[in-house]
Coordinates of N, CA and C in Angstrom, one line a residue:
M8 N 0.8 -1.5 -0.4 CA -0.1 -0.7 0.0 C 1.3 1.3 0.3
V9 N 0.5 2.6 -0.6 CA 1.3 3.3 -0.9 C 0.6 4.4 0.1
S10 N 1.1 4.8 0.9 CA 0.8 6.1 1.0 C 1.5 7.8 1.9
S11 N 0.6 8.3 2.2 CA 1.3 9.9 2.0 C 1.5 9.7 3.3
R12 N 3.2 10.8 3.8 CA 3.7 11.5 4.8 C 2.8 12.2 5.8
W13 N 2.3 12.5 5.3 CA 1.3 14.0 5.3 C -0.1 13.7 5.4
T14 N -0.9 14.8 6.0 CA -2.1 14.6 5.6 C -2.4 15.9 4.4
A15 N -3.3 16.5 3.9 CA -3.5 17.6 3.2 C -3.7 18.7 3.8
A16 N -3.1 19.6 3.4 CA -3.3 21.5 4.0 C -4.5 21.1 3.8
P17 N -5.0 22.6 4.6 CA -6.4 23.4 4.4 C -6.2 23.6 3.2
P18 N -7.5 24.4 2.6 CA -8.0 24.7 1.6 C -6.6 26.6 2.0
Q19 N -6.4 26.7 0.9 CA -5.2 28.3 0.9 C -6.1 29.4 1.5
G20 N -7.7 29.6 1.0 CA -8.1 30.5 1.5 C -8.5 30.4 3.4
A21 N -8.3 29.1 3.4 CA -8.5 28.9 5.5 C -7.5 29.1 6.3
V22 N -5.9 29.6 5.7 CA -5.2 29.6 6.4 C -4.7 30.9 6.8
S23 N -4.6 30.4 8.5 CA -4.6 32.4 8.8 C -2.8 32.2 8.8
L24 N -2.0 33.1 8.4 CA -1.1 34.0 8.9 C 0.1 34.0 9.8
R25 N -0.7 33.4 11.1 CA -0.4 33.3 12.5 C -0.1 32.4 12.2
R26 N -0.1 31.2 11.6 CA 0.4 30.1 11.5 C 1.3 29.4 12.4
R27 N 1.6 28.0 13.1 CA 2.9 28.3 14.4 C 2.8 26.6 14.0
G28 N 4.1 25.9 14.7 CA 4.2 25.0 14.8 C 4.4 24.1 13.4
A29 N 3.8 22.7 13.7 CA 3.4 22.1 12.8 C 2.8 22.0 11.6
V30 N 1.4 23.3 11.2 CA 0.8 23.8 10.2 C 1.4 24.6 9.2
L31 N 2.6 25.5 10.0 CA 3.3 26.5 9.4 C 4.9 25.3 8.5
E32 N 4.9 24.7 8.9 CA 5.8 23.4 8.8 C 5.7 22.7 8.0
R33 N 4.3 22.5 7.6 CA 4.2 21.8 6.7 C 3.5 22.8 5.4
A34 N 3.3 23.9 5.7 CA 3.3 24.9 4.6 C 4.4 25.2 3.9
I35 N 5.1 25.5 4.4 CA 6.7 25.7 3.9 C 6.9 25.0 3.4
L36 N 6.8 23.2 3.5 CA 7.2 21.6 3.3 C 6.6 21.6 1.7
E37 N 5.2 22.1 1.7 CA 4.4 22.1 0.3 C 4.8 23.3 -0.5
A38 N 5.1 24.4 -0.2 CA 5.8 25.2 -0.3 C 6.8 24.9 -1.6
A39 N 7.8 25.1 -1.2 CA 8.7 23.6 -1.2 C 9.1 22.6 -2.6
L40 N 8.0 22.1 -2.7 CA 8.0 20.8 -3.5 C 7.4 21.8 -4.7
D41 N 6.7 22.8 -4.2 CA 5.8 23.3 -5.6 C 7.0 24.6 -6.3
Q42 N 7.9 24.9 -5.7 CA 8.5 25.2 -6.1 C 9.7 24.3 -6.8
L43 N 10.1 23.1 -6.6 CA 10.3 22.5 -7.3 C 9.6 22.1 -8.9
S44 N 8.4 22.0 -8.0 CA 8.0 21.6 -9.7 C 7.6 22.3 -10.2
T45 N 7.7 24.2 -10.4 CA 8.3 25.2 -11.0 C 8.8 25.9 -11.3
V46 N 10.2 25.9 -10.7 CA 11.1 26.8 -11.0 C 12.4 25.7 -11.0
G47 N 12.0 23.9 -10.4 CA 13.0 23.9 -10.7 C 14.5 23.8 -9.5
W48 N 15.3 23.0 -8.7 CA 16.3 23.1 -8.1 C 17.5 24.6 -7.9
N49 N 17.3 24.7 -9.7 CA 18.6 25.9 -9.5 C 17.6 27.7 -9.4
G50 N 16.0 27.4 -9.2 CA 15.8 28.3 -9.3 C 14.9 28.7 -8.5
L51 N 14.8 27.5 -7.4 CA 13.8 27.4 -6.2 C 14.5 28.7 -4.9
T52 N 14.2 29.2 -4.2 CA 14.9 30.5 -3.2 C 14.6 30.4 -1.8
M53 N 14.6 30.2 -1.0 CA 14.3 30.6 0.0 C 13.0 31.7 0.1
E54 N 13.3 32.9 -0.1 CA 12.7 33.8 -0.7 C 11.1 33.5 -1.1
G55 N 11.2 32.4 -2.4 CA 10.4 32.2 -2.9 C 9.1 31.3 -2.0
V56 N 9.9 30.5 -2.0 CA 9.4 29.4 -0.5 C 8.7 30.0 0.3
A57 N 9.0 31.0 1.3 CA 8.2 31.8 2.7 C 7.3 32.8 1.4
A58 N 7.6 33.3 0.4 CA 6.2 34.2 -0.1 C 4.9 32.8 -0.9
G59 N 5.5 31.3 -1.0 CA 4.1 30.6 -1.7 C 3.6 29.4 -0.5
A60 N 5.2 29.9 1.1 CA 3.7 29.9 2.6 C 3.4 31.1 3.2
Q61 N 3.3 31.8 2.6 CA 2.7 33.2 3.5 C 3.0 33.5 4.1
T62 N 4.4 33.3 4.3 CA 5.2 33.9 5.8 C 6.5 34.5 6.0
G63 N 7.3 33.9 6.7 CA 8.7 35.4 6.9 C 9.4 34.7 6.0
K64 N 10.5 35.4 5.6 CA 11.6 34.6 5.3 C 12.4 34.4 6.5
A65 N 12.3 34.6 7.6 CA 13.1 34.1 8.9 C 12.0 33.2 9.0
A66 N 11.0 32.8 9.2 CA 10.4 31.6 10.2 C 11.3 30.2 9.5
V67 N 11.1 30.4 7.5 CA 11.8 29.7 7.2 C 13.1 29.0 7.5
Y68 N 14.1 29.7 7.4 CA 15.8 30.2 7.8 C 15.9 29.5 9.5
R69 N 15.2 30.0 10.6 CA 14.7 29.9 11.4 C 14.1 28.0 11.7
R70 N 14.1 27.3 10.8 CA 14.1 25.8 10.4 C 14.5 24.9 10.0
W71 N 14.9 25.4 8.6 CA 15.9 25.3 7.5 C 17.5 26.3 7.6
P72 N 18.3 26.3 8.1 CA 19.3 26.8 7.7 C 20.1 27.3 6.7
S73 N 19.2 25.9 5.4 CA 19.7 26.0 4.0 C 18.8 25.9 3.2
K74 N 19.0 26.0 1.9 CA 18.1 25.3 0.7 C 18.5 24.1 0.2
E75 N 19.0 23.0 0.8 CA 19.4 21.6 0.6 C 18.8 21.3 2.5
D76 N 18.6 22.2 3.2 CA 18.4 21.1 4.4 C 16.9 21.2 4.3
L77 N 16.0 22.4 3.4 CA 14.6 22.2 3.5 C 14.2 21.3 2.2
V78 N 14.8 21.3 1.4 CA 13.9 20.4 0.1 C 14.7 18.4 0.4
V79 N 15.6 18.5 1.4 CA 15.4 17.3 2.2 C 14.8 16.6 2.7
D80 N 14.4 17.3 3.7 CA 12.6 17.0 4.6 C 11.3 17.0 3.5
A81 N 11.6 18.4 3.5 CA 10.4 18.4 1.9 C 9.6 16.7 0.6
L82 N 11.2 17.3 0.2 CA 11.2 15.0 -0.6 C 10.5 14.7 0.3
Q83 N 11.2 14.4 1.0 CA 11.7 13.2 2.7 C 10.0 13.1 3.2
A84 N 9.1 14.5 3.2 CA 8.1 13.8 4.0 C 7.2 14.0 3.3
G85 N 7.3 14.0 1.4 CA 6.1 13.9 0.9 C 6.3 12.9 -0.1
L86 N 7.6 12.1 -0.6 CA 6.9 11.3 -1.0 C 6.3 10.0 -1.0
P87 N 5.4 9.3 -1.6 CA 4.4 8.6 -0.7 C 5.7 6.7 -0.1
R88 N 4.6 6.7 1.0 CA 5.2 5.9 1.9 C 5.4 4.1 1.1
L89 N 6.0 3.9 1.0 CA 5.8 2.3 0.7 C 6.3 1.2 2.3
D90 N 4.3 0.8 2.7 CA 5.2 0.6 3.9 C 3.9 -1.0 4.1
S91 N 3.8 -1.3 3.4 CA 3.2 -3.2 2.8 C 3.0 -3.9 1.7
A92 N 3.6 -4.8 1.4 CA 3.8 -5.6 0.6 C 2.4 -6.3 0.2
P93 N 1.9 -6.0 -1.0 CA 0.9 -6.8 -1.7 C 0.6 -8.2 -1.2
D94 N -0.3 -8.7 -1.2 CA -0.2 -10.8 -1.2 C -1.7 -10.7 -1.5
R95 N -1.5 -11.1 -3.1 CA -2.8 -11.4 -4.2 C -2.6 -12.6 -4.4
G96 N -1.7 -13.1 -3.3 CA -2.2 -15.4 -3.5 C -1.8 -15.7 -4.5
G97 N -0.5 -14.7 -5.1 CA 0.8 -15.4 -6.1 C 1.6 -14.1 -5.9
V98 N 3.1 -15.2 -7.0 CA 4.4 -14.1 -6.9 C 4.7 -13.3 -7.5
R99 N 3.9 -14.1 -8.6 CA 4.1 -12.9 -9.4 C 3.2 -11.9 -9.9
E100 N 1.6 -11.9 -9.5 CA 0.5 -11.0 -8.9 C 1.4 -9.8 -7.5
D101 N 1.8 -10.4 -6.8 CA 2.1 -9.3 -5.7 C 3.5 -8.7 -5.8
L102 N 4.6 -9.5 -7.1 CA 5.6 -8.2 -7.6 C 5.6 -7.6 -8.6
L103 N 4.3 -8.3 -9.6 CA 3.6 -6.4 -9.9 C 3.2 -6.0 -9.4
E104 N 2.5 -5.9 -8.6 CA 1.6 -5.0 -7.6 C 2.5 -4.2 -6.7
L105 N 4.1 -4.0 -6.6 CA 4.6 -4.1 -5.4 C 5.6 -2.8 -7.1
C106 N 5.4 -3.5 -8.0 CA 6.4 -2.8 -9.0 C 5.1 -1.3 -9.2
R107 N 4.0 -1.9 -9.0 CA 3.6 -0.6 -9.7 C 3.4 1.0 -8.3
Q108 N 3.0 0.4 -7.2 CA 3.2 1.4 -6.2 C 4.9 2.0 -5.8
M109 N 5.9 1.0 -6.4 CA 6.9 1.9 -6.6 C 7.3 3.0 -8.1
R110 N 6.4 1.9 -9.1 CA 5.9 3.1 -10.0 C 5.7 4.5 -9.5
A111 N 4.2 4.1 -8.5 CA 3.8 5.7 -8.4 C 4.8 6.9 -7.4
A112 N 5.7 6.2 -6.3 CA 6.7 6.8 -6.0 C 7.4 7.7 -6.7
M113 N 8.0 7.1 -7.3 CA 8.8 7.8 -8.7 C 7.9 8.9 -9.5
Y114 N 7.5 8.2 -9.3 CA 6.3 9.4 -10.2 C 5.1 10.5 -9.9
S115 N 4.7 10.2 -8.1 CA 4.7 11.4 -7.6 C 5.4 12.8 -7.8
R116 N 4.5 13.4 -7.3 CA 5.0 14.5 -7.3 C 6.7 15.6 -6.8
P117 N 6.9 14.7 -5.6 CA 8.2 14.9 -4.8 C 9.3 13.7 -5.7
G118 N 8.3 12.7 -6.1 CA 9.2 11.6 -7.0 C 10.5 12.4 -8.2
S119 N 9.4 13.2 -9.1 CA 9.5 13.5 -9.6 C 10.5 14.5 -9.4
A120 N 10.1 15.4 -8.8 CA 10.8 17.0 -8.3 C 11.9 16.0 -7.8
L121 N 12.3 15.0 -7.1 CA 13.7 14.7 -6.7 C 14.3 14.5 -8.0
R122 N 13.9 13.3 -8.9 CA 15.0 12.9 -9.9 C 15.2 14.5 -10.4
S123 N 14.7 15.9 -10.8 CA 15.1 16.1 -11.5 C 16.3 17.2 -10.7
V124 N 15.5 17.4 -9.3 CA 16.9 17.5 -8.2 C 18.4 17.4 -9.3
L125 N 18.1 15.8 -8.5 CA 19.5 15.2 -9.4 C 19.6 15.6 -10.4
H126 N 19.8 15.2 -11.1 CA 20.2 15.9 -12.9 C 20.4 17.8 -12.5
E127 N 20.0 18.4 -11.3 CA 20.2 19.9 -11.9 C 21.5 20.1 -10.9
C128 N 21.3 20.1 -9.6 CA 22.5 19.7 -8.9 C 24.0 19.5 -9.1
D129 N 24.9 20.2 -8.7 CA 26.2 19.6 -8.7 C 26.8 18.1 -8.0
T130 N 27.8 17.4 -8.2 CA 27.8 15.7 -6.9 C 28.2 16.3 -5.7
F131 N 28.3 17.1 -5.4 CA 28.8 17.5 -4.1 C 26.8 17.1 -3.2
T132 N 26.4 17.8 -4.0 CA 25.3 18.8 -3.7 C 24.2 17.6 -3.4
A133 N 24.3 16.4 -4.6 CA 23.3 15.2 -5.0 C 23.4 14.1 -3.9
E134 N 24.5 14.1 -3.9 CA 25.0 12.9 -2.2 C 24.1 13.2 -1.2
R135 N 23.5 14.0 -0.9 CA 22.4 14.5 0.1 C 21.4 13.4 -0.9
F136 N 20.6 14.2 -2.1 CA 19.6 13.7 -1.8 C 19.7 12.0 -2.2
H137 N 20.9 12.0 -2.6 CA 20.9 10.3 -3.1 C 20.2 8.9 -1.9
S138 N 20.6 8.8 -0.9 CA 20.0 9.2 0.8 C 18.4 9.3 0.4
V139 N 17.7 10.0 0.0 CA 16.9 10.3 0.1 C 15.7 8.8 -1.1
I140 N 15.9 8.6 -1.5 CA 16.1 7.6 -2.7 C 16.3 6.5 -2.0
V141 N 17.1 6.3 -1.1 CA 18.2 5.1 -1.1 C 17.1 4.5 0.1
E142 N 16.2 5.7 1.3 CA 16.0 5.1 2.5 C 14.2 5.3 2.2
G143 N 14.3 6.5 1.5 CA 12.7 6.7 0.7 C 11.7 5.6 0.0
V144 N 12.6 5.1 -1.4 CA 12.6 4.0 -1.9 C 12.5 3.0 -2.6
V145 N 13.9 2.9 -2.2 CA 14.8 1.5 -2.4 C 14.4 0.4 -1.4
E146 N 15.3 1.3 -0.3 CA 15.1 -0.1 1.4 C 13.9 -0.5 1.3
P147 N 12.9 -0.2 1.5 CA 11.8 -0.4 1.9 C 11.1 -1.3 0.5
S148 N 11.9 -1.0 -0.3 CA 11.4 -1.9 -1.8 C 12.0 -3.5 -1.6
V149 N 13.2 -2.5 -1.2 CA 13.9 -4.3 -1.2 C 13.5 -5.6 -0.2
E150 N 13.2 -4.6 0.6 CA 12.8 -4.4 1.8 C 11.1 -5.4 1.7
L151 N 10.4 -4.8 1.0 CA 9.3 -5.6 0.6 C 9.2 -7.0 -0.2
I152 N 10.5 -6.8 -1.5 CA 10.4 -8.1 -2.5 C 11.0 -9.3 -1.6
R153 N 11.4 -9.0 -0.5 CA 12.1 -10.3 0.2 C 10.7 -10.8 0.8
E154 N 9.5 -10.2 1.5 CA 8.6 -10.1 2.0 C 7.9 -11.3 1.3
V155 N 7.8 -10.6 -0.1 CA 7.3 -11.3 -0.7 C 7.6 -12.3 -1.4
L156 N 8.8 -12.6 -1.5 CA 9.1 -13.9 -2.2 C 9.4 -15.4 -1.0
R157 N 9.7 -14.5 0.3 CA 9.2 -15.8 1.4 C 7.8 -16.3 1.7
R158 N 6.8 -15.4 1.8 CA 5.8 -16.0 0.9 C 5.4 -16.7 0.2
G159 N 6.6 -16.6 -0.8 CA 6.2 -17.6 -1.8 C 7.0 -18.7 -1.6
I160 N 7.9 -18.9 -0.8 CA 9.0 -19.7 -0.5 C 7.3 -20.6 0.7
E161 N 6.8 -20.1 0.9 CA 6.2 -21.4 1.5 C 5.0 -21.5 1.3
R162 N 4.7 -20.6 -0.1 CA 3.7 -21.6 -1.2 C 4.0 -22.4 -1.9
G163 N 5.4 -22.9 -1.8 CA 6.4 -23.9 -2.4 C 6.6 -22.9 -4.0
E164 N 6.2 -21.3 -4.4 CA 6.7 -21.4 -6.3 C 8.0 -20.9 -6.1
V165 N 8.4 -20.3 -5.2 CA 9.7 -20.1 -5.2 C 10.8 -20.7 -4.3
R166 N 11.6 -20.9 -5.2 CA 13.2 -22.1 -5.2 C 13.4 -21.2 -3.5
P167 N 13.8 -22.2 -2.1 CA 14.3 -21.9 -1.3 C 15.8 -21.1 -0.8
D168 N 16.5 -20.2 -1.5 CA 17.6 -19.2 -2.2 C 17.5 -18.2 -2.9
A169 N 16.2 -18.1 -2.9 CA 16.2 -16.9 -4.3 C 15.8 -16.1 -3.1
V170 N 15.3 -15.5 -1.9 CA 16.3 -14.4 -0.7 C 17.3 -14.1 -0.8
D171 N 18.0 -13.6 -2.1 CA 19.6 -13.2 -2.2 C 19.0 -11.7 -2.7
P172 N 20.7 -11.1 -1.7 CA 20.3 -9.9 -1.6 C 21.0 -9.3 -3.5
Y173 N 20.7 -9.5 -4.4 CA 21.4 -9.6 -5.9 C 19.9 -9.7 -5.8
V174 N 19.3 -10.9 -5.8 CA 18.0 -11.0 -6.3 C 17.0 -9.6 -5.8
C175 N 16.5 -9.5 -4.7 CA 16.4 -8.6 -4.0 C 16.2 -6.8 -5.5
D176 N 17.9 -6.4 -5.3 CA 18.0 -6.0 -6.1 C 16.8 -5.3 -7.0
V177 N 16.9 -6.5 -8.0 CA 16.8 -6.5 -9.7 C 16.0 -5.1 -9.8
I178 N 14.7 -6.0 -9.3 CA 13.8 -4.6 -9.6 C 14.2 -2.8 -8.6
P179 N 14.5 -2.6 -8.3 CA 14.7 -1.6 -8.5 C 15.6 -1.1 -9.1
A180 N 16.7 -1.9 -9.0 CA 17.7 -1.8 -10.2 C 17.6 -1.1 -11.9
M181 N 16.7 -2.3 -12.3 CA 16.3 -2.0 -13.1 C 15.7 -0.5 -13.0
M182 N 14.8 -0.6 -12.7 CA 13.9 0.9 -12.6 C 14.6 2.2 -12.1
M183 N 14.9 1.9 -12.1 CA 15.7 3.4 -11.9 C 17.0 3.6 -12.5
Y184 N 17.8 2.5 -13.7 CA 18.8 2.6 -14.2 C 17.8 3.2 -15.7
R185 N 16.7 2.0 -15.6 CA 16.2 2.7 -17.4 C 15.2 4.0 -16.8
S186 N 14.8 4.5 -15.8 CA 13.9 6.0 -15.9 C 15.6 6.9 -16.2
K187 N 16.6 7.1 -15.0 CA 17.2 7.9 -14.8 C 18.2 7.4 -17.0
V188 N 18.4 6.5 -16.8 CA 19.1 6.9 -18.0 C 18.8 6.5 -19.4
C189 N 18.1 5.9 -19.8 CA 17.1 5.5 -20.6 C 15.8 6.4 -20.9
G190 N 15.7 6.7 -19.7 CA 14.4 8.0 -19.8 C 13.0 7.0 -19.9
S191 N 12.9 5.5 -19.5 CA 12.1 4.7 -19.2 C 10.9 5.7 -18.7
E192 N 9.6 5.6 -19.0 CA 8.3 6.2 -18.0 C 7.1 4.4 -17.0
W193 N 8.2 4.3 -17.9 CA 7.5 2.1 -17.3 C 6.3 1.9 -16.9
E194 N 5.6 2.1 -18.4 CA 4.1 1.7 -18.5 C 3.8 0.2 -18.3
E195 N 2.8 0.6 -17.9 CA 2.0 -1.3 -17.8 C 2.6 -2.1 -17.7
G196 N 3.0 -2.7 -19.8 CA 3.9 -3.3 -20.2 C 5.7 -3.7 -19.9
D197 N 6.0 -2.7 -19.8 CA 7.4 -2.6 -19.4 C 7.3 -3.3 -17.8
L198 N 6.1 -3.1 -16.6 CA 6.4 -3.4 -15.9 C 5.9 -5.4 -15.7
V199 N 4.5 -5.7 -16.8 CA 4.7 -6.9 -16.7 C 5.9 -7.4 -17.7
E200 N 6.8 -7.3 -18.9 CA 7.7 -7.9 -19.5 C 8.6 -7.9 -17.9
M201 N 9.2 -7.0 -17.4 CA 10.4 -7.4 -16.4 C 9.8 -8.3 -15.4
I202 N 8.6 -8.5 -14.9 CA 7.8 -9.5 -14.2 C 8.3 -10.8 -14.7
D203 N 7.6 -10.9 -16.0 CA 7.9 -12.1 -17.2 C 9.1 -12.9 -17.2
R204 N 9.1 -11.5 -17.8 CA 11.0 -12.0 -18.6 C 12.1 -12.4 -17.7
V205 N 12.4 -11.3 -16.1 CA 13.1 -11.5 -15.8 C 13.2 -11.8 -14.4
M206 N 11.4 -11.6 -13.5 CA 12.2 -11.6 -11.3 C 11.5 -13.0 -11.9
V207 N 10.1 -13.7 -12.6 CA 9.7 -15.1 -12.2 C 10.7 -16.4 -13.2
P208 N 11.2 -16.0 -13.7 CA 12.3 -16.7 -14.4 C 13.4 -17.2 -13.0
L209 N 14.0 -15.9 -12.8 CA 15.0 -16.2 -11.7 C 14.2 -16.7 -10.2
V210 N 12.9 -16.5 -9.8 CA 13.1 -17.2 -8.5 C 12.0 -17.5 -8.6
E211 N 11.6 -18.3 -9.9 CA 10.7 -19.7 -9.8 C 11.5 -20.9 -9.0
R212 N 10.7 -21.8 -8.5 CA 10.7 -22.8 -8.5 C 11.1 -24.1 -9.4
R213 N 12.0 -25.1 -8.9 CA 12.1 -25.5 -10.4 C 12.1 -27.1 -10.1
A214 N 11.5 -27.9 -11.4 CA 11.2 -29.1 -10.7 C 12.7 -30.1 -11.0
E215 N 12.0 -31.1 -10.0 CA 13.9 -31.9 -9.6 C 12.9 -32.8 -10.0

């Protein structure tokens, strides 16, 4: 299941300019994502974020001393969370549904913003954002893949030694590589082919 790390902010007209605490912080993080979506990493400024959140620049700097700190928190807070492994009765269907959830995270507004940030910023700055992908998308995905494969082993569909670090890395590695390097949008047919031509042959239990 894919869920968001925050609840929707109140309608803009209902937001008080005297907001404090978590309500103000959420408005600032949302404004940072809006800036990333419209002007990108290079165009984002703390002043622009403050204006979008209808607050003062000092309120932003009190919480985030740099643009990098703010964007990391905005991306981490907004990325959809992969928090449960699908259980549709078979390893093929479970892996395919998990791929759909990963695609939803990658192409969500924060996911798209994160990928654009990685393309725009310099190598040193990009290192900070790689951890957002690893901790927010890759590591949770790998753990859910392990869970799906363990369940498949229990059902007799999957070979007992399939829960291997290299095997569990295949899906996120292919999705990240083809998205970043090849510009693949990962349509439904692409996901089906990856599962049927790569993952199922790789993990299925062979006749003895």
